[in-house]
Structures are given as structure tokens and as C-alpha cells.
XYZ file of C-alpha atoms in Angstrom:
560
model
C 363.064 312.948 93.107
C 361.263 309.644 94.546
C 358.951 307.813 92.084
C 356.092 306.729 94.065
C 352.586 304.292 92.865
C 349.111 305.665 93.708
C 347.643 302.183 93.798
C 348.267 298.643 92.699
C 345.931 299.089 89.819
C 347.096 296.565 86.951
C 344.908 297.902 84.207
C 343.572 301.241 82.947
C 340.148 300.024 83.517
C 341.036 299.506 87.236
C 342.488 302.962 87.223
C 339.348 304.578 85.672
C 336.920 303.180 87.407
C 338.931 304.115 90.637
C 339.272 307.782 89.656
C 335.256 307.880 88.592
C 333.433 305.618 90.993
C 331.715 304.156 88.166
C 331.274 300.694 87.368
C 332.411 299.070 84.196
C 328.972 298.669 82.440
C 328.600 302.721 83.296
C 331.890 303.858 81.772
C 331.092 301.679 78.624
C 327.690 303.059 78.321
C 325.841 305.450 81.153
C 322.603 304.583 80.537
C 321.416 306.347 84.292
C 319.493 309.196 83.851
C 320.232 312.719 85.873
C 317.792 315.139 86.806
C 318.222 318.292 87.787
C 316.212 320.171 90.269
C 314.821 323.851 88.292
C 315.412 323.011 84.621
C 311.634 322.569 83.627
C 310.173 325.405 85.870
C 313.264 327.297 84.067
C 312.028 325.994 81.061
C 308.252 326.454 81.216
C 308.722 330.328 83.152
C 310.920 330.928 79.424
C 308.589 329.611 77.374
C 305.401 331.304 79.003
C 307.663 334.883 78.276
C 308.204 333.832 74.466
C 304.367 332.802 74.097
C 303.896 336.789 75.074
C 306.914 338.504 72.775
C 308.561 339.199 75.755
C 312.428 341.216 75.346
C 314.845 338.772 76.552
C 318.100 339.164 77.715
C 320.707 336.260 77.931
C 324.107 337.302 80.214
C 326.424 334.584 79.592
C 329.911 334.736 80.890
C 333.539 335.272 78.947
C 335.346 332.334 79.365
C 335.353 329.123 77.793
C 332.463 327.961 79.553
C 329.983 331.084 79.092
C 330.928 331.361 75.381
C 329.404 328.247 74.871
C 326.558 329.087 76.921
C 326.026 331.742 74.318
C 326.423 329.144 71.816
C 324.370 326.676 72.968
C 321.720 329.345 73.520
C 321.949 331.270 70.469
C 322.442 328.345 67.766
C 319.897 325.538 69.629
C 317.486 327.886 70.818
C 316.650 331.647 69.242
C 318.080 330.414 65.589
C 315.450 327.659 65.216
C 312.854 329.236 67.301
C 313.306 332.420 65.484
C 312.889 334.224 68.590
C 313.580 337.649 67.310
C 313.020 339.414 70.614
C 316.034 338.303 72.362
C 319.827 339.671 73.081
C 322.362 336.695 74.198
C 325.472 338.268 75.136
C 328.995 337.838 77.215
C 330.224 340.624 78.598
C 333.351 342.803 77.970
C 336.075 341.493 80.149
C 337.218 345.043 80.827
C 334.535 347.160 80.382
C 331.980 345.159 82.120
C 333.733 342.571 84.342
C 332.841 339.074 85.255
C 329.026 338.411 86.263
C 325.726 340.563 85.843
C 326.386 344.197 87.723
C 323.068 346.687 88.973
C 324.751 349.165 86.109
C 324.498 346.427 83.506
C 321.002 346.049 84.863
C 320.171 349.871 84.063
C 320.961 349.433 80.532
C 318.736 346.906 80.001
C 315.293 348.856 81.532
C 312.383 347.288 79.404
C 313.183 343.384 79.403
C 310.787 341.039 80.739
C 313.034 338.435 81.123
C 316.701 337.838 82.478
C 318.351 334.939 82.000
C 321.918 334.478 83.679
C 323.960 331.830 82.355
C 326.969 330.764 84.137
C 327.126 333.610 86.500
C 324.157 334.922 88.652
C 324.219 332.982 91.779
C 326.294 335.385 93.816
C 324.561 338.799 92.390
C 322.610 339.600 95.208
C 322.062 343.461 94.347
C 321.821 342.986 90.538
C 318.956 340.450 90.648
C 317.133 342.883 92.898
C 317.392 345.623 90.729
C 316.123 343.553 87.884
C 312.870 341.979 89.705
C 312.671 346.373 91.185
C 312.647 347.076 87.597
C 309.902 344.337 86.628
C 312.260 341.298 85.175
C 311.940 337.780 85.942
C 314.658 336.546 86.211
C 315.951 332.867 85.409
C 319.943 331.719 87.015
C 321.700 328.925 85.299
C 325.080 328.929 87.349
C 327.151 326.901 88.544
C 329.592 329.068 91.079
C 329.629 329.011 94.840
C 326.622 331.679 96.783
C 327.879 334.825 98.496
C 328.439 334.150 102.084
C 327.719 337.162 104.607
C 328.408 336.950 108.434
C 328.960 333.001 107.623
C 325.059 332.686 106.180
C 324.776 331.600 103.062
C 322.642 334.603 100.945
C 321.220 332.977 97.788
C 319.403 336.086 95.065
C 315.974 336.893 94.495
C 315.242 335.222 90.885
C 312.149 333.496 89.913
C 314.075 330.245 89.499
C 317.977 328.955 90.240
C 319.310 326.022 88.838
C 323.109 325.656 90.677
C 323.092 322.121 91.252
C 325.929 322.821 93.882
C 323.142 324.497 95.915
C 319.553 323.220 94.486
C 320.594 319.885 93.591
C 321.556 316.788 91.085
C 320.451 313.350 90.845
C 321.653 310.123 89.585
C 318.328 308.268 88.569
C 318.450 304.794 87.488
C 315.550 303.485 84.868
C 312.377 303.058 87.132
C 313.095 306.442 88.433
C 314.695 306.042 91.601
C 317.114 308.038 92.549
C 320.394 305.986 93.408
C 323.276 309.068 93.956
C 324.125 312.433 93.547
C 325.768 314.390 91.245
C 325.881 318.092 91.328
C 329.330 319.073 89.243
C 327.985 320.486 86.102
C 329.541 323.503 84.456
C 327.422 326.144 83.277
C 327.095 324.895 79.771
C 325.967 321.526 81.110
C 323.570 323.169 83.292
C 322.785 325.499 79.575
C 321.867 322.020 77.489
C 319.578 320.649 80.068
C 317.257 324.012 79.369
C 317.618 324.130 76.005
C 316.589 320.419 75.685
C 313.775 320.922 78.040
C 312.495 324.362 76.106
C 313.033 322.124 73.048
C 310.816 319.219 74.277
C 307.726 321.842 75.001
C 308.292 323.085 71.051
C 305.206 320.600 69.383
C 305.789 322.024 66.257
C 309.423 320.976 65.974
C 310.000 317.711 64.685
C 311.732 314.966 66.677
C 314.580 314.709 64.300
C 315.089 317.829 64.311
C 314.967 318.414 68.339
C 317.384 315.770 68.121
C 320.184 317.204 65.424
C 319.985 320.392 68.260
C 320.867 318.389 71.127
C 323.852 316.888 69.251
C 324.943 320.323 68.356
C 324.285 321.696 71.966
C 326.628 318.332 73.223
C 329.115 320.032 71.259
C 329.007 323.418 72.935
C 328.558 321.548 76.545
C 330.884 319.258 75.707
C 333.966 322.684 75.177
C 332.574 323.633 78.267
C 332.866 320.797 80.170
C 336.154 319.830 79.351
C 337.430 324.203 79.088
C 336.107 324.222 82.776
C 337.716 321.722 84.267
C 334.852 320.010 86.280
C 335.389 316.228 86.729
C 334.581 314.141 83.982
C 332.775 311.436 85.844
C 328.970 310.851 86.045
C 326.970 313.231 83.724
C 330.025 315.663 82.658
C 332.295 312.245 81.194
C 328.466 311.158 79.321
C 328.327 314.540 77.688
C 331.268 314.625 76.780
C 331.679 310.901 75.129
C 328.813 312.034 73.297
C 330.337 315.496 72.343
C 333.205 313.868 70.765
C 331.303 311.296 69.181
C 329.458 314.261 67.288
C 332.766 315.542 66.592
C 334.136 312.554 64.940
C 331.230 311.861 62.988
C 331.772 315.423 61.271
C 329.439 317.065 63.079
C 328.560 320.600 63.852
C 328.849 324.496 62.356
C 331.008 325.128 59.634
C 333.318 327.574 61.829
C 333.664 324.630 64.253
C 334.884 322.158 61.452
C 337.049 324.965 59.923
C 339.005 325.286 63.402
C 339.159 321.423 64.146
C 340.883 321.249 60.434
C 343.464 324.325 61.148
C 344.048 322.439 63.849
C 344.481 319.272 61.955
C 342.078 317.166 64.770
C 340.695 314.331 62.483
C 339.687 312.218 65.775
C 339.186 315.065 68.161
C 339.782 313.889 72.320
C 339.096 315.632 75.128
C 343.238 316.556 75.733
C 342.474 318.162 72.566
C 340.130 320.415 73.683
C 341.716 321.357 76.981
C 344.800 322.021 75.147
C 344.073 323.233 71.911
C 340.467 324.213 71.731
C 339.575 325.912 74.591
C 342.606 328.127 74.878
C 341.324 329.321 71.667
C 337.807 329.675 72.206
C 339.290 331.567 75.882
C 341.902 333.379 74.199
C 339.370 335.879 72.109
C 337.984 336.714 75.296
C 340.975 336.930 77.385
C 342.109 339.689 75.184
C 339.945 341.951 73.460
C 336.788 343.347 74.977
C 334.314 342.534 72.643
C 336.085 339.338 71.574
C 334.199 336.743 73.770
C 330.890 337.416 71.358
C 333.086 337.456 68.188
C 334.864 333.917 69.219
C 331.225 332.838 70.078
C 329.618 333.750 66.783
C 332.311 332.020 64.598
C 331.196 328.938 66.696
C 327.812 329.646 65.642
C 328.797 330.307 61.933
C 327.017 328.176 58.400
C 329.251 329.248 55.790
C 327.261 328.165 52.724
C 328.904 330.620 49.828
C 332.176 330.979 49.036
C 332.302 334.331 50.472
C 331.293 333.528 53.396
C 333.637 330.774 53.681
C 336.510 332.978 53.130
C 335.555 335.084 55.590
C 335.017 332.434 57.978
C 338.393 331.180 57.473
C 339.848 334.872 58.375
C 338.566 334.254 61.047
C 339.436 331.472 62.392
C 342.725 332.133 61.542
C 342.365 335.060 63.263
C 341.660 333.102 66.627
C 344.314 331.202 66.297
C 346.820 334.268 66.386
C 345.392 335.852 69.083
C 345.660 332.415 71.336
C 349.761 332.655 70.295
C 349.614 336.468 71.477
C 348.326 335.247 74.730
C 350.436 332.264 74.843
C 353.712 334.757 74.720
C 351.920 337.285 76.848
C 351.671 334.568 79.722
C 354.965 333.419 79.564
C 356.525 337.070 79.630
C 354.199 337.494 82.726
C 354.807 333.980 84.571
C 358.753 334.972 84.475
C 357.880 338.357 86.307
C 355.478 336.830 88.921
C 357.984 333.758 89.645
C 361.133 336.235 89.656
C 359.206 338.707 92.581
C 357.621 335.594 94.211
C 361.215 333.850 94.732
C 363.272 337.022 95.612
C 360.727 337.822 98.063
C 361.526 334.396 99.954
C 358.841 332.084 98.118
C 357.792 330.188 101.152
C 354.180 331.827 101.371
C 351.269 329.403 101.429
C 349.221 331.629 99.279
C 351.047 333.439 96.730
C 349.266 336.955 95.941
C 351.239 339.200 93.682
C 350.347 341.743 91.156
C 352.107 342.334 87.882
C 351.280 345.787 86.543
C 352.987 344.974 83.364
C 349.872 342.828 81.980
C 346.754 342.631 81.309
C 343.933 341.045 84.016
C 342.092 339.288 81.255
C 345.292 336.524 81.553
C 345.773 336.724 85.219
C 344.005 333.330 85.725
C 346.694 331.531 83.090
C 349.548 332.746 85.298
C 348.063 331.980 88.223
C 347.388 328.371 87.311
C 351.307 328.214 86.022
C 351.851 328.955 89.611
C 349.822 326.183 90.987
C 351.094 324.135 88.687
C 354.811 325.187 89.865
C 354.462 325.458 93.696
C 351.761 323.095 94.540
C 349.743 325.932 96.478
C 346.680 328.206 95.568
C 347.709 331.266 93.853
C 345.818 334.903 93.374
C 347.764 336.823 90.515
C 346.520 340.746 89.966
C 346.796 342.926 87.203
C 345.483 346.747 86.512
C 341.990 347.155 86.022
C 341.794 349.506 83.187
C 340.421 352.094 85.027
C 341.993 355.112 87.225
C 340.354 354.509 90.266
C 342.936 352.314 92.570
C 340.920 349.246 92.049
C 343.124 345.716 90.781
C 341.685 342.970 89.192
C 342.972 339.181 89.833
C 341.782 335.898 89.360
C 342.994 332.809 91.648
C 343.235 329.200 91.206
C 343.578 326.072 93.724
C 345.194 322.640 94.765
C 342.519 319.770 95.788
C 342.211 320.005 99.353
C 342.319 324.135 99.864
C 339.056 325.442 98.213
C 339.753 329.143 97.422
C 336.743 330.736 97.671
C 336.225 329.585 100.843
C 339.328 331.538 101.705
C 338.003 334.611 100.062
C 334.887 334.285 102.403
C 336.848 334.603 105.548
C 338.633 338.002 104.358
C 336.393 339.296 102.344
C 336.188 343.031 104.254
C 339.832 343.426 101.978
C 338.192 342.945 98.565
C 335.771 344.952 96.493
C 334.256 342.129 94.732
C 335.171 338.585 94.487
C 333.153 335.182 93.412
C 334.212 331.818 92.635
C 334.633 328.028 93.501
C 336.533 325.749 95.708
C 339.135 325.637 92.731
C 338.856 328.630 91.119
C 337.875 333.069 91.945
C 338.099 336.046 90.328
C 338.344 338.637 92.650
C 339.306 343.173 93.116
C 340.461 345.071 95.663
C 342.252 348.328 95.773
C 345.837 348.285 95.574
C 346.553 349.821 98.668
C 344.733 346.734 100.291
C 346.860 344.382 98.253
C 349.380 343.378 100.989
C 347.181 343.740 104.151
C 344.782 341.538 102.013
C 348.065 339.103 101.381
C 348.787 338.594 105.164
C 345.841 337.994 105.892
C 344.929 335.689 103.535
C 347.850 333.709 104.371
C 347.530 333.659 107.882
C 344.585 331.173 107.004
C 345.936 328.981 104.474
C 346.917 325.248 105.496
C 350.658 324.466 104.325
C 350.127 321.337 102.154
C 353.116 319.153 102.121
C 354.691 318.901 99.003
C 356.805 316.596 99.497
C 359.665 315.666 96.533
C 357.956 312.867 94.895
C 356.061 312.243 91.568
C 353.262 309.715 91.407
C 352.523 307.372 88.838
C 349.537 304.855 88.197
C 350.731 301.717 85.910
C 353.862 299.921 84.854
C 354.200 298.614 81.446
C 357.410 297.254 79.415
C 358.270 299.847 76.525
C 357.686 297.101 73.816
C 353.933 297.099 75.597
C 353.376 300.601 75.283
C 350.867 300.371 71.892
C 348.995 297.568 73.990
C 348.412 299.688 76.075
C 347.830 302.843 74.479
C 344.946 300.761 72.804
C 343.076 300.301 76.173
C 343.677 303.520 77.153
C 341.880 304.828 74.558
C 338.911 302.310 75.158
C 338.138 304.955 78.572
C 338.216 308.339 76.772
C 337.495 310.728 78.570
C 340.262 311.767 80.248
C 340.882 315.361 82.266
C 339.907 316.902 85.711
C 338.710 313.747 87.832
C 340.255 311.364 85.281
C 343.478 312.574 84.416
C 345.370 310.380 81.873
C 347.609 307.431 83.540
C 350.937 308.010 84.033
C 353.146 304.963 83.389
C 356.764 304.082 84.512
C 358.469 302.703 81.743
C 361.510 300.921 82.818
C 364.866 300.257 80.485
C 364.148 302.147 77.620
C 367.055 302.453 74.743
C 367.189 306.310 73.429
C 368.484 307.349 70.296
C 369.813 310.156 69.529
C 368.346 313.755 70.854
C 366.393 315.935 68.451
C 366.453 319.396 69.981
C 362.863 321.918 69.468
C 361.769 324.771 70.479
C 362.552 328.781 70.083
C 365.548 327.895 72.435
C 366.392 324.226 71.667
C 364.794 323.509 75.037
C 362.245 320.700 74.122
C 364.149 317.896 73.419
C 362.734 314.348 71.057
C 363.792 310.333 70.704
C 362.364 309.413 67.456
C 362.324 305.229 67.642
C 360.195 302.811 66.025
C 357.521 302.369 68.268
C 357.081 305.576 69.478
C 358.113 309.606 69.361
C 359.376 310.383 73.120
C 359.034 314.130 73.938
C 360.121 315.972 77.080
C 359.041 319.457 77.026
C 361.142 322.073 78.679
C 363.317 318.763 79.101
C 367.070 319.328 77.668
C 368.488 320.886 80.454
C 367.390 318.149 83.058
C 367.897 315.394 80.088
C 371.727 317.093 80.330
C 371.583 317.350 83.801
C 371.267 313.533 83.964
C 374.436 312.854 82.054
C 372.459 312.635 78.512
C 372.029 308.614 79.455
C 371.062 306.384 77.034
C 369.595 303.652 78.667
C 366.775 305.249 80.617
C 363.471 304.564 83.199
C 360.748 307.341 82.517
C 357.783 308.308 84.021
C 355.603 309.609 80.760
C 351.884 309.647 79.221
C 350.999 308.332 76.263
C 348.559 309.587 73.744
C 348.339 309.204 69.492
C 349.095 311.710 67.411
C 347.782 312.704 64.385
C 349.416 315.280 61.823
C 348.244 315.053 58.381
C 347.103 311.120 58.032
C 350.155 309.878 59.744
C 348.974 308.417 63.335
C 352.158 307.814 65.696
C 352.066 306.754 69.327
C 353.626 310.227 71.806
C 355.310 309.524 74.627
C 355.663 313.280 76.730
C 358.080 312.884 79.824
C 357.253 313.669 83.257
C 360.259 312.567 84.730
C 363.530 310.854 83.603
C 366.541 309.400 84.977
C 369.640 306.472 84.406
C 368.447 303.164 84.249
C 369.584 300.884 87.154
């Protein structure tokens, strides 16, 4: 496999800046302001309702994202408020589905107000039914519009705030506007309101408006980061601030209880995508209700020491249903890949449907795929419910935005909604492979061509160096992944094998711990060399006081 350089970037600071746009003086501190077309007429149409008693509803979303929508909502807002007319809830994965439905709508008959948070913009018929039944309704989403007959059909609330469709600014400090930026996730979108309904609250003090919005840069920050938007502009400010809050100790007492079971002294963003979210998703993912419970141990002060042991329950309780759905993915991704490949594997779009799981883990195994084949994948699973109809959720490669797809085929599916990188989508079964051909016949082939791309070169003994400026341009994820480095002439020891089947395989030296996951077979492969080149990241990690710097291997092979 060729080894090839993105750029001729000599330092990380080059790279990041290159990956963001934004200048140096911006990455060290963003001092631009962003405005967001929606959030005070949001704001002021919420407040007006609350001035009356209005019943309020809050529909969040499920996933990572709408859980802390919930949060943010729920702990920031109606807990210090004391708005005791209000419901904030996600909804069952199975027995509701994804987004707000007419016959969630019914339920509901009475409420004044509707608020949609991260869903909404795509519910044409459910936001009529709501204003037909009296509601004003309020959308904080951040997902793509329905398109019909290739128009663009946006639904009849009182106010949207989708900054893909209504708009984001970059403002500097006079008040011009000097860019755009319209990439928020819906918990992003979810602080902006709450800081704005906070700011019309006179009888709240400043310092305490301000502890809230640290607390709601938590929840954003989850989001953020769980969502995989690109951390550049507003979404990498929240989330420097998020972990600063972090690592200062700050938040909920069920927070800091899963951060320590976690053992995440100095919390990044890689440890959120990898180890936070998955948990927060996990809850949600599996059990109906279990997208509220996740979100109310977020919003849990255990102050007795009762309450504290419950609180730990359950947080240990999270943590074993993320390892149920980590084994129930990986049972799953073996299935999909063995049908895909026997079946020829050369499809652009791989659609498949595995009726040995469950659809609330679909979207895992479909981004394994991606991950795998380098293509946009649509994995389906039973619905639940005896009436023909599958449920599936798709991810994306950069350059082939998915929901577009779904758009152009859309007489195949029952529902679907989504973004460029990311649907959910049903159809009945007996559409599944008409739907498949179709979908295909419209997919670009990307070439994936058999190379790996790196960013930097360093010598091994400069790796800490390094490491140290690396760490100087946290936040790294979608936009801003970390650097890879090829590391050139690098003396192994001898091989530590891991894993349930000995199939991770560790150089313990010195300097640093050198991890290839999945890696002894291919480490075998090469001979088992000991004088190597690598392609790796590098990161610090932390396990009960003792900081060590990680190399995890990309690629490998004999030094020349």
C-alpha cells in the first residue's frame, strides 16, 4: 500500500489552520462573534408562552445529539426557571421513530407550544397538524428540508432556526459580518436559545446566567463532537470551551461520576467521540425508553449518599449497555460484510438488511462499512412491527452527500430524512432491492485508490515534541482530524499480544506505548520486522495518574 503526503505542511499549526481556514490568532482564541438568524424571535415567541402558563412540549431527538438537547433544555432552562408546565422528551427509538410524527402530535392535543429540537425541519404534515390543532410551534434543527418534485418544501412553524437553510454569520467586533458559518448541530443550535431565553430572565443574576451557559457548553459541547459536524468556526469555540469546563471539574454529578468510571482526568474531544458519546448513544440505541434515562443521569445532583449510590448504578449501568452494543455491532458487521462480499462487493452503494439485529444499531454498522469500503452505505434492520416496513440508517464519504441520493428515489421509501453525510430512512421490504438498483444506478464510483495519506514527518526520538504542539490545537475530530505522522526507523521490542483473540498487538519502549489494533496478523504478515517505518497518531494517555505518550498504527511495514 503507497504512503502518500497531503501537503508540505511542516508543523501542526500549518496543518490546523489548513484543515479550519482559521487564522492563528482565531484558533488560539475566537474572539468573532456568530449570529444566528431565528434564535431571539425563538426566544422571545418562548418566553411570551411561559409569561401565560402555557403547556409546553420539547421533542428532542435519540441520539447523542438530541439527548443533549434534552439536557441542555431541561437542566439550563425549566430547572432554574421552574417552569413546571413543560414536558422535554426524546422519543422511543422503536415505538416512536426518529423525528416528530402527526400521531405523536395527537397525543399531545392541549399544548400551546411545540418546540422541536434537532428534528422538525423535514415534518411537513406533523407541524401542520400541530398549528390545525392550535400550537405554535418553534424548530431548532439542523437536518436537510424535504425536497418534493426538486422544490425545496420548508414546514409551517412560527419560527425555524436551521442555519443550513435560514442562515449563520461570522461577525467580527463592530458588527460586521465577515463569513459564514452554518454547521451547527442541534445542540449548538439548543445553547444559542437557551442563552438568549436566559438573557430576557431580569431576575436571574449574571453569575448565575453565566454558571448555565458553562453547563449548557457541556451538553453542546457532547453534541458537537457525538455529531460529527466540523470542528472549525463556532463548533471548535464551543467545544474548547466545553472541555475547559470539563477540566476545571465542572458540571452534574452524573457527568463527573461517568468521566471518573471512565478514568478521563483531562477529558479531549477523542474522548468524547470515542468513549462518551457511544455511551450517552448506546442507552438510546437499545432500549426504548433509554434515550430519557441516559439523559436524566446527565442531568443528575447527587447530594446524599443515597442518591449517590444510585447514581453510580447507574452509570455503571450505561456503561454495560454501550459493551452490549459494542458486541452486538460486531456480530452484525461480520454478517453484513460476509453477504456484501459473496454477493460480488463491487456496488457503489451498499444496501443490505440484516434481520438478525436490531435497527436502533444500524447506523454503527453502516459507518463500519464506510469506514471499510470507502463508499456510502444504507444498512436495514426489522422494524419491530408486523407490517413489511424495514428500518435503516445510512452514512457517507465527503464528496457523495446521501440524502441527496435519497431525494432522487424517494418514490421507493416510506420515510427517510437526513444530511449530506448521514439518513435514516424505511421502506418495505419488498422494495428493498428495486430501491438498491436504483439507488445505485445514481451513485458516482469514487476512486479508492490503494494508498494511505499522511500529514507530517517527525523522527521517533521527536515524537513528545511533537505531541506537545499537538496538543496546543485541541480540538481535533470531523474537519480537524488528528495528524497522522510517518515515523521512519523505529526499533520495536518485543510484541505484547491483547485482545479476546490476541489480535491487538503492543511495543512497550521508553518513550512511548505503540499499539496497532486489529494489527497482529498484518504485523505477522510483514515478517514480524523489527526495525520498522509507521504511519501512526499520537495522543497521551492517562490511566490512573500515570500519563504515557500512545502511538496507534495506521499502517506498518520493514524499514528500508
Amino acid at each position: 500500500m503507497k504512503w502518500l503526503r497531503k501537503g508540505a505542511y511542516n508543523t501542526v499549526k500549518e496543518l490546523v489552520q489548513a484543515n479550519t481556514g482559521m487564522s492563528a490568532n482565531d484558533l488560539a482564541y475566537d474572539a468573532r462573534r456568530y449570529h444566528y438568524p431565528g434564535i431571539k424571535e425563538a426566544a422571545e415567541l418562548f418566553m411570551d408562552h411561559i409569561k401565560h402558563g402555557s403547556k409546553i412540549l420539547v421533542w428532542c431527538d435519540y441520539d447523542t445529539d438530541g439527548v443533549d438537547c434534552k439536557f441542555i433544555m431541561s437542566y439550563t432552562l425549566a430547572r432554574p426557571m421552574k417552569i413546571r408546565n413543560i414536558e422535554i422528551l426524546c422519543p422511543g427509538r422503536y415505538s416512536d421513530g426518529y423525528g416528530i410524527k402527526p400521531s405523536i402530535v395527537e397525543q399531545f392535543a392541549g399544548t400551546d407550544l411545540l418546540v422541536l429540537c434537532d428534528n422538525g425541519i423535514a415534518a411537513i404534515e406533523a407541524v401542520d397538524l400541530a398549528r390545525e390543532m392550535g400550537m405554535d410551534v418553534i424548530i431548532l434543527d439542523h437536518h436537510d428540508p424535504r425536497v418534493i418534485e426538486g422544490q425545496v418544501v420548508m414546514p409551517n412553524a412560527n419560527v425555524i432556526v436551521d442555519p443550513h437553510l435560514t442562515g449563520g454569520y461570522i461577525m467580527d467586533g463592530a458588527g460586521n459580518q465577515i463569513g459564514e458559518f452554518r454547521d451547527l448541530c442541534g445542540a449548538g443550535i439548543t445553547w444559542y436559545f437557551t442563552h438568549e431565553v436566559r438573557s430576557m430572565c431580569d431576575w436571574m443574576s449574571d453569575k448565575q446566567k453565566w454558571y448555565l451557559d458553562q453547563i449548557a457548553y457541556i451538553g453542546a459541547t457532547f453534541g458537537t463532537v457525538g455529531d460529527v459536524v466540523d470542528l472549525k468556526d463556532d463548533n471548535r469555540r464551543i467545544v474548547k470551551q466545553g472541555l475547559t469546563n470539563l477540566n476545571k471539574g465542572m458540571g452534574t454529578s452524573g457527568i463527573r461520576q461517568l468521566m471518573y468510571k471512565l478514568y478521563l482526568n483531562n477529558v479531549s474531544s477523542m474522548d468524547i467521540g470515542f468513549l462518551i458519546s457511544p455511551i450517552i448513544n448506546a442507552s438510546g440505541r437499545l432500549e426504548d425508553t433509554g434515550a430519557n434515562r441516559i439523559a436524566a443521569l446527565l442531568c443528575t445532583d447527587a447530594n446524599d449518599e443515597g442518591a449517590k449510590k444510585a447514581l453510580y448504578a447507574e452509570v455503571d449501568r450505561a456503561i454495560d449497555v454501550n459493551k452490549k452494543r459494542k458486541a452486538m455491532t460486531k456480530e452484525s458487521v461480520e454478517r453484513v460484510v460476509e453477504n456484501y462480499e459473496a454477493n460480488g462487493g463491487n456496488d457503489p452503494f451498499i444496501v443490505c438488511y440484516d434481520e438478525y439485529t436490531v435497527s436502533g444499531i444500524v447506523g454503527l454498522v453502516a459507518s463500519k462499512l464506510v469506514n471499510r469500503y470507502h463508499r456510502p452505505a444504507l444498512v436495514f434492520a426489522p422494524s419491530g412491527k408486523d407490517d413489511g416496513v424495514i428500518k435503516g440508517s445510512g452514512r457517507s464519504v465527503e464528496g457523495i452527500g446521501i440524502k441527496g441520493l435519497l431525494d432522487q428515489v424517494q418514490q421507493y421509501l416510506t420515510t427517510y430524512g437526513g444530511h449530506p453525510m448521514a439518513c435514516g430512512a424505511s421502506l418495505l421490504i419488498d422494495n428493498l432491492d428495486v430501491f438498491g438498483d436504483a439507488v445505485n444506478a445514481i451513485t458516482p464510483v469514487l476512486d479508492t485508490s490503494d494508498a494511505i495519506m499522511y500529514d507530517l514527518e517527525c523522527a521517533y526520538t521527536e515524537a513528545a515534541t511533537k505531541l506537545a504542539e499537538q496538543e496546543q490545537f485541541e480540538p481535533y475530530g470531523a474537519g480537524n482530524p488528528q495528524p497522522v505522522y510517518r515515523i521512519n526507523g523505529v526499533e520495536l521490542c518485543e510484541p505484547e499480544y491483547m485482545g479476546g483473540n490476541s489480535q491487538h498487538v503492543k511495543f512497550q519502549t521508553k518513550d512511548a506505548d505503540i499499539l496497532w489494533f486489529d494489527g497482529r496478523k498484518a504485523y505477522e504478515d510483514l515478517g514480524s520486522p523489527k526495525m520498522v517505518d509507521m504511519l501512526v497518531t499520537m495522543s497521551y494517555h492517562e490511566f490512573k495518574d500515570q500519563v504515557t505518550v500512545q502511538m496507534q498504527v495506521i499502517d506498518m511495514k520493514p524499514a528500508d
